[in-house]
Amino acid sequence: MITLWQRLRFWARLVLRDGLALYIAARDPRTPWFAKLLALLVAAYALSPIDLIPDAIPVLGFLDELILLPIAIALIARLIPSEIMAESRAAAQAMVEKPRSKAGAAIIIAIWALAAGALLWWVLR
């Protein structure tokens, strides 16, 4: 039996894949300009600190991202020709499934920690 947590993880992976596929499709010259514009607006909203419901409000603050962004992604995906979306989804899936390096992540974290430590030392000195 599939648990609720497994369904949510599967759904989140699909949203991630389709969001990445929209990015790839928006860079394709065959994609209509209005789909590119809407994809840009949705990406700007997702990355913007200004939300319909401020993130500072517990639980409710993230509902707009959890509800509005997947709906917007699905609607924009319908505006893009199906063959372009299929190619973009395949490319996005390949990018999502790439192996991740734990050693690389550790190096990046160490660099950021050293930079933060150096900044803190410089400020306190």
mmCIF file of C-alpha atoms in Angstrom:
data_model
loop_
_atom_site.group_PDB
_atom_site.id
_atom_site.type_symbol
_atom_site.label_atom_id
_atom_site.label_comp_id
_atom_site.label_asym_id
_atom_site.label_seq_id
_atom_site.Cartn_x
_atom_site.Cartn_y
_atom_site.Cartn_z
ATOM 1 C CA MET A 1 0.000 0.000 0.000
ATOM 2 C CA ILE A 2 1.266 3.442 -0.925
ATOM 3 C CA THR A 3 1.423 5.844 1.988
ATOM 4 C CA LEU A 4 0.455 9.500 1.877
ATOM 5 C CA TRP A 5 4.117 10.464 2.319
ATOM 6 C CA GLN A 6 5.119 8.405 -0.753
ATOM 7 C CA ARG A 7 2.369 10.039 -2.825
ATOM 8 C CA LEU A 8 3.490 13.508 -1.745
ATOM 9 C CA ARG A 9 7.122 12.741 -2.593
ATOM 10 C CA PHE A 10 6.076 11.418 -6.022
ATOM 11 C CA TRP A 11 3.913 14.500 -6.649
ATOM 12 C CA ALA A 12 6.721 16.839 -5.550
ATOM 13 C CA ARG A 13 9.146 15.119 -7.925
ATOM 14 C CA LEU A 14 6.677 15.552 -10.799
ATOM 15 C CA VAL A 15 6.286 19.250 -10.009
ATOM 16 C CA LEU A 16 10.077 19.634 -9.853
ATOM 17 C CA ARG A 17 10.496 17.795 -13.155
ATOM 18 C CA ASP A 18 7.782 19.818 -14.882
ATOM 19 C CA GLY A 19 9.145 23.091 -13.517
ATOM 20 C CA LEU A 20 12.554 22.202 -14.886
ATOM 21 C CA ALA A 21 10.938 21.066 -18.151
ATOM 22 C CA LEU A 22 9.240 24.465 -18.454
ATOM 23 C CA TYR A 23 12.616 26.147 -18.058
ATOM 24 C CA ILE A 24 14.049 23.958 -20.810
ATOM 25 C CA ALA A 25 11.012 24.461 -23.051
ATOM 26 C CA ALA A 26 11.098 28.229 -22.539
ATOM 27 C CA ARG A 27 14.609 28.277 -23.988
ATOM 28 C CA ASP A 28 13.466 26.352 -27.082
ATOM 29 C CA PRO A 29 12.937 28.643 -30.102
ATOM 30 C CA ARG A 30 9.867 26.611 -31.149
ATOM 31 C CA THR A 31 8.015 27.552 -27.954
ATOM 32 C CA PRO A 32 5.394 30.307 -28.429
ATOM 33 C CA TRP A 33 6.374 33.684 -27.013
ATOM 34 C CA PHE A 34 3.328 33.921 -24.722
ATOM 35 C CA ALA A 35 4.227 30.593 -23.076
ATOM 36 C CA LYS A 36 7.769 31.871 -22.555
ATOM 37 C CA LEU A 37 6.418 35.081 -21.004
ATOM 38 C CA LEU A 38 4.075 33.202 -18.646
ATOM 39 C CA ALA A 39 6.869 30.807 -17.633
ATOM 40 C CA LEU A 40 9.074 33.798 -16.839
ATOM 41 C CA LEU A 41 6.310 35.402 -14.758
ATOM 42 C CA VAL A 42 5.699 32.197 -12.788
ATOM 43 C CA ALA A 43 9.440 31.787 -12.159
ATOM 44 C CA ALA A 44 9.648 35.412 -11.021
ATOM 45 C CA TYR A 45 6.721 34.880 -8.653
ATOM 46 C CA ALA A 46 8.268 31.680 -7.261
ATOM 47 C CA LEU A 47 11.574 33.432 -6.577
ATOM 48 C CA SER A 48 10.099 36.753 -5.462
ATOM 49 C CA PRO A 49 10.027 37.635 -1.771
ATOM 50 C CA ILE A 50 6.589 39.199 -2.366
ATOM 51 C CA ASP A 51 3.778 36.625 -2.146
ATOM 52 C CA LEU A 52 0.002 36.709 -2.093
ATOM 53 C CA ILE A 53 0.209 35.209 1.395
ATOM 54 C CA PRO A 54 3.445 36.188 3.218
ATOM 55 C CA ASP A 55 5.688 33.232 4.076
ATOM 56 C CA ALA A 56 6.015 34.562 7.625
ATOM 57 C CA ILE A 57 2.490 33.333 8.370
ATOM 58 C CA PRO A 58 2.922 29.762 9.641
ATOM 59 C CA VAL A 59 1.526 27.045 7.350
ATOM 60 C CA LEU A 60 -0.645 29.454 5.321
ATOM 61 C CA GLY A 61 2.420 31.271 4.009
ATOM 62 C CA PHE A 62 3.516 28.306 1.939
ATOM 63 C CA LEU A 63 0.064 27.366 0.663
ATOM 64 C CA ASP A 64 0.263 29.734 -2.285
ATOM 65 C CA GLU A 65 3.453 28.015 -3.448
ATOM 66 C CA LEU A 66 1.982 24.569 -2.804
ATOM 67 C CA ILE A 67 -1.245 25.306 -4.684
ATOM 68 C CA LEU A 68 -0.669 28.131 -7.169
ATOM 69 C CA LEU A 69 2.700 27.110 -8.584
ATOM 70 C CA PRO A 70 1.741 23.545 -9.583
ATOM 71 C CA ILE A 71 -1.467 24.834 -11.182
ATOM 72 C CA ALA A 72 0.445 27.529 -13.074
ATOM 73 C CA ILE A 73 3.059 25.005 -14.219
ATOM 74 C CA ALA A 74 0.340 22.656 -15.494
ATOM 75 C CA LEU A 75 -1.454 25.448 -17.351
ATOM 76 C CA ILE A 76 1.706 26.759 -19.004
ATOM 77 C CA ALA A 77 2.705 23.222 -19.994
ATOM 78 C CA ARG A 78 -0.580 22.995 -21.924
ATOM 79 C CA LEU A 79 0.354 26.115 -23.910
ATOM 80 C CA ILE A 80 3.575 24.514 -25.148
ATOM 81 C CA PRO A 81 3.323 22.085 -28.085
ATOM 82 C CA SER A 82 3.251 18.494 -26.849
ATOM 83 C CA GLU A 83 6.370 17.372 -28.736
ATOM 84 C CA ILE A 84 8.421 20.199 -27.211
ATOM 85 C CA MET A 85 7.069 19.401 -23.725
ATOM 86 C CA ALA A 86 7.835 15.694 -24.195
ATOM 87 C CA GLU A 87 11.434 16.480 -25.191
ATOM 88 C CA SER A 88 11.776 18.939 -22.310
ATOM 89 C CA ARG A 89 10.360 16.473 -19.778
ATOM 90 C CA ALA A 90 12.805 13.798 -20.956
ATOM 91 C CA ALA A 91 15.716 16.227 -20.616
ATOM 92 C CA ALA A 92 14.485 17.364 -17.191
ATOM 93 C CA GLN A 93 14.096 13.769 -16.004
ATOM 94 C CA ALA A 94 17.666 13.032 -17.084
ATOM 95 C CA MET A 95 18.876 16.084 -15.155
ATOM 96 C CA VAL A 96 16.924 15.109 -12.024
ATOM 97 C CA GLU A 97 18.255 11.538 -12.089
ATOM 98 C CA LYS A 98 21.915 12.529 -12.367
ATOM 99 C CA PRO A 99 23.969 11.143 -9.502
ATOM 100 C CA ARG A 100 24.886 13.656 -6.850
ATOM 101 C CA SER A 101 28.303 13.821 -5.299
ATOM 102 C CA LYS A 102 28.381 13.915 -1.505
ATOM 103 C CA ALA A 103 32.055 14.854 -1.626
ATOM 104 C CA GLY A 104 31.242 17.797 -3.918
ATOM 105 C CA ALA A 105 28.484 18.933 -1.560
ATOM 106 C CA ALA A 106 30.877 18.678 1.391
ATOM 107 C CA ILE A 107 33.452 20.807 -0.431
ATOM 108 C CA ILE A 108 30.886 23.491 -1.247
ATOM 109 C CA ILE A 109 29.628 23.529 2.352
ATOM 110 C CA ALA A 110 33.208 23.791 3.610
ATOM 111 C CA ILE A 111 33.910 26.729 1.281
ATOM 112 C CA TRP A 112 30.786 28.561 2.480
ATOM 113 C CA ALA A 113 31.656 27.829 6.118
ATOM 114 C CA LEU A 114 35.181 29.182 5.614
ATOM 115 C CA ALA A 115 33.820 32.281 3.884
ATOM 116 C CA ALA A 116 31.325 32.873 6.711
ATOM 117 C CA GLY A 117 34.071 32.346 9.287
ATOM 118 C CA ALA A 118 36.379 34.783 7.503
ATOM 119 C CA LEU A 119 33.619 37.376 7.281
ATOM 120 C CA LEU A 120 32.776 36.942 10.946
ATOM 121 C CA TRP A 121 36.475 37.238 11.895
ATOM 122 C CA TRP A 122 36.813 40.389 9.766
ATOM 123 C CA VAL A 123 33.683 41.990 11.316
ATOM 124 C CA LEU A 124 34.658 41.153 14.921
ATOM 125 C CA ARG A 125 38.278 42.199 14.498
#
